[in-house]
Short mmCIF file of C-alpha atoms and ligand atoms in Angstrom, two decimals:
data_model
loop_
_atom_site.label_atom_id
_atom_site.label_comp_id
_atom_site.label_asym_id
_atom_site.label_seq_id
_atom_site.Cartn_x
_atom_site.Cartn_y
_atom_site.Cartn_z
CA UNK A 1 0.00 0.00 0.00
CA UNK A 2 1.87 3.51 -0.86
CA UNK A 3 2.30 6.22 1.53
CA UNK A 4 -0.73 8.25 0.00
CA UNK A 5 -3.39 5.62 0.31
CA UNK A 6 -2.50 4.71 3.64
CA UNK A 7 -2.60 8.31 4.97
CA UNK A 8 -5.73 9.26 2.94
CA UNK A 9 -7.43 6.19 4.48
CA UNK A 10 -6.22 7.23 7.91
CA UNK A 11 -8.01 10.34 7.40
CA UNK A 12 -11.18 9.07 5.95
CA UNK A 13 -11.17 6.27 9.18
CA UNK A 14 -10.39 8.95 11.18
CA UNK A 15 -14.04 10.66 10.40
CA UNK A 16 -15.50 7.81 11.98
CA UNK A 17 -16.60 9.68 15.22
CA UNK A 18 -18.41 12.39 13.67
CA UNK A 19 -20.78 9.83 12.24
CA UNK A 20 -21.20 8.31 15.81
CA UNK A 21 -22.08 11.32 17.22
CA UNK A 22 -24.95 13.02 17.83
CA UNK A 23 -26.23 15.47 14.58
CA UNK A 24 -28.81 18.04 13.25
CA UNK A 25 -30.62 17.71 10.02
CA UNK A 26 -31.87 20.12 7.52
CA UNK A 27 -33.17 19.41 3.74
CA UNK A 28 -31.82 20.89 0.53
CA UNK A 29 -33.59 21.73 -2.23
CA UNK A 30 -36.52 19.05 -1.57
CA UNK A 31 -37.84 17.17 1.14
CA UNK A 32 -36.04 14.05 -0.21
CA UNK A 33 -32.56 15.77 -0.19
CA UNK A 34 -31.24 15.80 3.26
CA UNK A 35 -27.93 17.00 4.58
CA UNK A 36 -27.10 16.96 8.31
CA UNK A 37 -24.26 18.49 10.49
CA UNK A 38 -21.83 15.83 9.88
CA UNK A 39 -22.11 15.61 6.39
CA UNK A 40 -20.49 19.15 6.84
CA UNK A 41 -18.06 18.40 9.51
CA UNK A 42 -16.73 15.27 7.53
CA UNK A 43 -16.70 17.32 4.15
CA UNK A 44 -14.63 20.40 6.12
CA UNK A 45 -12.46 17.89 7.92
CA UNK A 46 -11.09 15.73 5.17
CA UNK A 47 -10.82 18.79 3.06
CA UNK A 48 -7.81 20.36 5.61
CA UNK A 49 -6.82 17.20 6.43
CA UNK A 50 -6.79 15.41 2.14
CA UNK A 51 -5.09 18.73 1.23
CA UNK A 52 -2.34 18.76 3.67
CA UNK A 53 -1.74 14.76 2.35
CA UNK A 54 -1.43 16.38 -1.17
CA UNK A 55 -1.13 20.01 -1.18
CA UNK A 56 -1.22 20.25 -5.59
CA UNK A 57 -4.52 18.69 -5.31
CA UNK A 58 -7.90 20.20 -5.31
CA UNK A 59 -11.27 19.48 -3.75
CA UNK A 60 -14.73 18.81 -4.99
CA UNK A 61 -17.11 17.75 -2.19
CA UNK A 62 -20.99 17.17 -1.64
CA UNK A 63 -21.60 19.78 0.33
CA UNK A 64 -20.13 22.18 -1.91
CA UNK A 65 -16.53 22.68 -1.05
CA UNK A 66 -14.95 23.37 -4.30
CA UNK A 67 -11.37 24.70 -4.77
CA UNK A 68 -9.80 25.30 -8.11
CA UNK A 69 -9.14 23.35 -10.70
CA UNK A 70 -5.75 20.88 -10.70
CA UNK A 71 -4.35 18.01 -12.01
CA UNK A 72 -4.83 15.64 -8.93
CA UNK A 73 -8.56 16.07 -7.79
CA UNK A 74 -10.40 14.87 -4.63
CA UNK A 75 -13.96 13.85 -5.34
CA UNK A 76 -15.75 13.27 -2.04
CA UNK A 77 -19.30 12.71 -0.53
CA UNK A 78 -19.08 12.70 2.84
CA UNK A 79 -21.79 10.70 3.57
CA UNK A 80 -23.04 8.36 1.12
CA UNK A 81 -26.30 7.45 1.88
CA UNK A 82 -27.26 10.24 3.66
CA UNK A 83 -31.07 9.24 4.29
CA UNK A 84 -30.45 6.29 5.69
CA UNK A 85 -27.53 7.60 7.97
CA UNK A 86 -30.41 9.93 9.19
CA UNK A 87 -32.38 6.97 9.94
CA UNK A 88 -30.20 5.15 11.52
CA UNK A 89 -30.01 2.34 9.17
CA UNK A 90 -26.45 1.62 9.16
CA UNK A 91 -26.10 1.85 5.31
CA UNK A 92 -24.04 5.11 4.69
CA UNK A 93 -20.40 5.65 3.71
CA UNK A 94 -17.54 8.16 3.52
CA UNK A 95 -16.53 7.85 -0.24
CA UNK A 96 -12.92 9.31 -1.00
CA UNK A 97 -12.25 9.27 -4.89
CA UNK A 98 -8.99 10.91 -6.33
CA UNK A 99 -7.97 11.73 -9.68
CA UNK A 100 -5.35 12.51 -11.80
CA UNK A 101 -6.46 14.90 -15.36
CA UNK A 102 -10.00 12.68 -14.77
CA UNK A 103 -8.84 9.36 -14.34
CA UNK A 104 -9.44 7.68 -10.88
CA UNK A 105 -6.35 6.44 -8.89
CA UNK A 106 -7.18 5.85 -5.68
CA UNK A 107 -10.71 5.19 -4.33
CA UNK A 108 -11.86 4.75 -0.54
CA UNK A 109 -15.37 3.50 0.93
CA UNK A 110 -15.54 3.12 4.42
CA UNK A 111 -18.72 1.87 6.64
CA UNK A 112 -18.31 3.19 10.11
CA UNK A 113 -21.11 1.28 11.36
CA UNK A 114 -20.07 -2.11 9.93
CA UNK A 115 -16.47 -1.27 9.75
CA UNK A 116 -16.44 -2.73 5.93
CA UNK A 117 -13.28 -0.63 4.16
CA UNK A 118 -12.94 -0.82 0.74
CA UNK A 119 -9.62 0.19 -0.88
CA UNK A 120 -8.33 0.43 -4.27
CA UNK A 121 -5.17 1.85 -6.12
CA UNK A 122 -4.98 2.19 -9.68
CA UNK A 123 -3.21 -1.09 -11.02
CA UNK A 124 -2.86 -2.44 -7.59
CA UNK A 125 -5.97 -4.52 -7.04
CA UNK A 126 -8.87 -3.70 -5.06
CA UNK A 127 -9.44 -4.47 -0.78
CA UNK A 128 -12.08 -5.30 1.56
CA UNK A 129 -10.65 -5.16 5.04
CA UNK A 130 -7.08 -5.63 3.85
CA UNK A 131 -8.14 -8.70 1.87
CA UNK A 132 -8.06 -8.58 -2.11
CA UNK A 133 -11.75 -8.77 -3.33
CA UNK A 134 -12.81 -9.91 -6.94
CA UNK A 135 -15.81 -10.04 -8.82
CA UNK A 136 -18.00 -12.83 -9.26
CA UNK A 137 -17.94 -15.39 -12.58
CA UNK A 138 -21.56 -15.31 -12.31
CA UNK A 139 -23.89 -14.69 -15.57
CA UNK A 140 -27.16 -12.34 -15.92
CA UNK A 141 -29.62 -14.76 -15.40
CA UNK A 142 -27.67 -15.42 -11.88
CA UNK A 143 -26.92 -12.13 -11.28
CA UNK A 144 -28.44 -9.52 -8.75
CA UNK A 145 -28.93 -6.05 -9.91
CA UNK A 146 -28.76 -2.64 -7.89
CA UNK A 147 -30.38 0.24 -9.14
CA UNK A 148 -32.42 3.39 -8.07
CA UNK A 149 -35.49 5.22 -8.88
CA UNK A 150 -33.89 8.65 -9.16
CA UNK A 151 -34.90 9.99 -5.25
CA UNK A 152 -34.17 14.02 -6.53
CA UNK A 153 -35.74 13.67 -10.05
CA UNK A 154 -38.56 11.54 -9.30
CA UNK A 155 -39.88 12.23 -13.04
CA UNK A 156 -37.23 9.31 -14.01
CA UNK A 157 -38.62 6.94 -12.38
CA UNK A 158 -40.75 5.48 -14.98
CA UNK A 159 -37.91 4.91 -17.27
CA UNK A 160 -36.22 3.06 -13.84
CA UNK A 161 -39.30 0.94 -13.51
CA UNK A 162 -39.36 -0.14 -16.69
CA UNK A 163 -35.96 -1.09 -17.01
CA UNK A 164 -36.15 -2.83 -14.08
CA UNK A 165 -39.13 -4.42 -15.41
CA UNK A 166 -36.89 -5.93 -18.10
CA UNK A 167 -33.48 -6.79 -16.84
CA UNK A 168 -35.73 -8.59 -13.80
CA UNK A 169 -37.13 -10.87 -16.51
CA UNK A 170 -33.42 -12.16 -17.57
CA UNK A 171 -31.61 -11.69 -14.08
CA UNK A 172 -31.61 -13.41 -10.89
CA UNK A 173 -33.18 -10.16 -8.54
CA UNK A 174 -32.55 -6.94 -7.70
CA UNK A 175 -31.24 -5.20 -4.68
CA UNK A 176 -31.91 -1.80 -3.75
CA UNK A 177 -29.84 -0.34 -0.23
CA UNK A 178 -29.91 3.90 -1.03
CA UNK A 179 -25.64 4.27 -0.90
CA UNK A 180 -24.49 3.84 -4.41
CA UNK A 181 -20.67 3.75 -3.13
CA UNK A 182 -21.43 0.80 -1.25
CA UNK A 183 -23.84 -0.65 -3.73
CA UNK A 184 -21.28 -0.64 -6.19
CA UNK A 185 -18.79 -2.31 -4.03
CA UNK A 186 -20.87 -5.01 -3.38
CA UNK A 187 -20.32 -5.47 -7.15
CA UNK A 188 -16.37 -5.53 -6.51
CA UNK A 189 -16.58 -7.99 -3.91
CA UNK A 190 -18.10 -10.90 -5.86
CA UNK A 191 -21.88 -9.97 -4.15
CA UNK A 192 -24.21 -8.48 -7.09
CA UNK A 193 -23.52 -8.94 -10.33
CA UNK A 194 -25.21 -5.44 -12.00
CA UNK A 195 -26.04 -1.78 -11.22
CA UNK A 196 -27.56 0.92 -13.37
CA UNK A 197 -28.54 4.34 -11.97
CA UNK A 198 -30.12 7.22 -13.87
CA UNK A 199 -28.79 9.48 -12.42
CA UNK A 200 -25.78 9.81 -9.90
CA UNK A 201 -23.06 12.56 -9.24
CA UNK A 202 -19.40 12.29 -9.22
CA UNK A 203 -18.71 12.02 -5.46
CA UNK A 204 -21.61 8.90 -4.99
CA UNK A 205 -19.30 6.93 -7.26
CA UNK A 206 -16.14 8.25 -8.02
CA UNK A 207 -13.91 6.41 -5.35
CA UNK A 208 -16.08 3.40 -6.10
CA UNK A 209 -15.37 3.07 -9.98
CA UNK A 210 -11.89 2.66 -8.82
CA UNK A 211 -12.71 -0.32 -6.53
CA UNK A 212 -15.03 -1.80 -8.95
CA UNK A 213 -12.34 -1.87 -11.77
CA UNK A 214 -9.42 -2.77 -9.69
CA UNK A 215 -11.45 -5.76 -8.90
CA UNK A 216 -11.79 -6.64 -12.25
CA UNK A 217 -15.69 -4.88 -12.80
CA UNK A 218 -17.21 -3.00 -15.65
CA UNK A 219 -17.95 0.82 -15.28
CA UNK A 220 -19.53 3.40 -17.96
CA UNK A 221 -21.10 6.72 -17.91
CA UNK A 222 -23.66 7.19 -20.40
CA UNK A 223 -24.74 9.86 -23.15
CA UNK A 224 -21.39 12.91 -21.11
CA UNK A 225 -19.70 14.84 -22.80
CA UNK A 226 -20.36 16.95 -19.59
CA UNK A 227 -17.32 19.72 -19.17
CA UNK A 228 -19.10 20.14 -15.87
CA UNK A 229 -17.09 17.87 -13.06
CA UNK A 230 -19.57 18.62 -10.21
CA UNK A 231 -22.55 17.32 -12.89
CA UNK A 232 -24.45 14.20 -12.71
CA UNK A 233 -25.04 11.69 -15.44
CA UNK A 234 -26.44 7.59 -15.84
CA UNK A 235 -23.87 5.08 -14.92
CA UNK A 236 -23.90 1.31 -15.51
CA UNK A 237 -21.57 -1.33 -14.33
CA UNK A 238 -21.14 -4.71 -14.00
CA UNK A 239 -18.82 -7.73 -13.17
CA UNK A 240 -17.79 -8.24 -17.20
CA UNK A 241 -18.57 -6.92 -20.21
CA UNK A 242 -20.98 -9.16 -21.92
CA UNK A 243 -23.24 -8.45 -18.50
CA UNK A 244 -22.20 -4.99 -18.84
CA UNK A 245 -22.90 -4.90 -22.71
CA UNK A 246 -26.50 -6.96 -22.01
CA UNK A 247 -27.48 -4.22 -19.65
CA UNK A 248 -26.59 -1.28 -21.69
CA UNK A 249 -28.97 -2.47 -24.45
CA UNK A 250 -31.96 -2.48 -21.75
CA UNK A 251 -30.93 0.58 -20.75
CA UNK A 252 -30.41 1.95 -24.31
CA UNK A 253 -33.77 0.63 -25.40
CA UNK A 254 -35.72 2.80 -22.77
CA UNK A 255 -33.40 5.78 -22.55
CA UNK A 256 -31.76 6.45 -25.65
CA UNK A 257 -30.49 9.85 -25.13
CA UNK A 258 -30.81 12.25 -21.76
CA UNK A 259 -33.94 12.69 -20.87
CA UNK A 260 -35.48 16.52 -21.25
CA UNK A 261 -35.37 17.86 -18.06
CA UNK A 262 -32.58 15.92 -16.61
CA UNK A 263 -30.34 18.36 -15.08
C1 LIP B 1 -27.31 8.83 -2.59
C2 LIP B 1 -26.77 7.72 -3.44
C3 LIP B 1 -27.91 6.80 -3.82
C4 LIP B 1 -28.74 7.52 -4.78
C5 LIP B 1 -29.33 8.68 -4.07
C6 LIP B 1 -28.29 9.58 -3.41
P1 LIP B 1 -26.43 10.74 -1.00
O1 LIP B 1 -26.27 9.65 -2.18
O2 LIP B 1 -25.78 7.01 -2.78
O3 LIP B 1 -27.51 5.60 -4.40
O4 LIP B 1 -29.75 6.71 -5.31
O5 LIP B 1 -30.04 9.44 -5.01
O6 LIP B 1 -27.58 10.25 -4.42
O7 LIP B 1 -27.26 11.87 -1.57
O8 LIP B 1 -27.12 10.09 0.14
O9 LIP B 1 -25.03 11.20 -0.71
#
């Protein structure tokens, strides 16, 4: 493990208390969209504490820390899952993606209430709990598939239903657990087999592409050519391509292009 993974890991593991203690909530832009006191206090800490680790870096966060533009970029949500974290469900993460020009390189998911860390580096494999994790061998029909319904856009949903309709025809079933981060590592562990969400920003996924692909997954955005780095966009992945390729012509079928009104 290099020097910089192990520190930034140190200070993502280091958050844990905040998320144990007590905290105050207050909703965004809809009732659905909830942000609580230490979503901020993880966001402000692991900006000082990422950008001491690597001072030529900047920050893009959730909570809309934003620093300018370099080549080595921190992409972090500091709690993934942030509706269940306010319900106590135990389902949230701190999600620590960085980048070099817009390539991942390092990727960190950490459950405080299970304790489940997930680790990757770019071309040295991908951990859970210090133990090398790869993706299952399994096929569609045996395979379990994650996906959401679009919680902030709730005019998407239709187009999830209906995909869901179709890839739960050919697959095994479908999970649904409301932290894409960890959703996606369940993917990199050998757990689910397929995940498509309509729409997902950078920091729910970011550090979690890395671990997927380091584990030997499939990852694509859909329909960007977004300039914007703090926009979102549809994501599929799976555990190969021909899943990965399967699921993309589902998808492609019901969504062919970006829906109107999807920003
Ligand atoms: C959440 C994602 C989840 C997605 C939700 C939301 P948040 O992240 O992890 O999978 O479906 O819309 O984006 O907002 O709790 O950090």
């Amino acid at each position: 493990m290099s020097d910089l993974l192990k520190k930034v890991i140190d200070a993502v593991v280091d958050c844990r208390e905040i998320l144990l203690s007590p905290f105050s909530v207050e909703t965004k832009d809809s009732v659905s969209n909830l942000v609580t006191s230490a979503d901020k206090a993880v966001e402000q800490r692991l900006k000082t504490e990422l950008l001491k680790i690597l001072p030529d870096a900047c920050f893009l966060g959730e909570e809309g820390s934003r620093t300018e533009e370099k080549t080595f970029r921190f992409v972090v949500d500091p709690i993934d899952g942030t509706a269940n974290f306010v319900r106590n469900l135990n389902c949230s993460a701190i999600s620590v993606g960085l980048l070099k020009d817009g390539v991942g390189i390092l990727g960190v998911v950490y459950n405080p209430f299970t304790n489940e860390l997930y680790y990757a580096e770019k071309g040295n494999g991908a951990f859970l709990n210090d133990k090398p994790i790869k993706v299952s061998k399994r096929d569609f029909s045996h395979g379990l598939y994650y996906t959401a319904l679009c919680i902030y856009k709730k005019g998407l949903a239709e187009n999830c239903i209906n995909i869901l309709r179709e890839v739960y025809q050919q697959c095994d079933d479908f999970r649904r657990e409301g932290a894409a981060a960890l959703e996606i590592c369940r993917l990199a562990s050998g757990k689910a087999e397929l995940y498509f969400e309509i729409r997902i920003f950078p920091w729910d996924c970011c550090a979690a592409e890395i671990i997927l692909t380091e584990a030997g997954g499939v990852f694509k955005h859909l329909y960007t050519d977004n300039c914007d780095i703090a926009a979102p966009f549809p994501i599929i992945a799976a555990n190969n391509d021909e899943n990965l390729k399967k699921l993309e012509k589902i998808v492609r079928k019901e969504v062919p292009k970006l829906p109107e009104d999807y920003n």
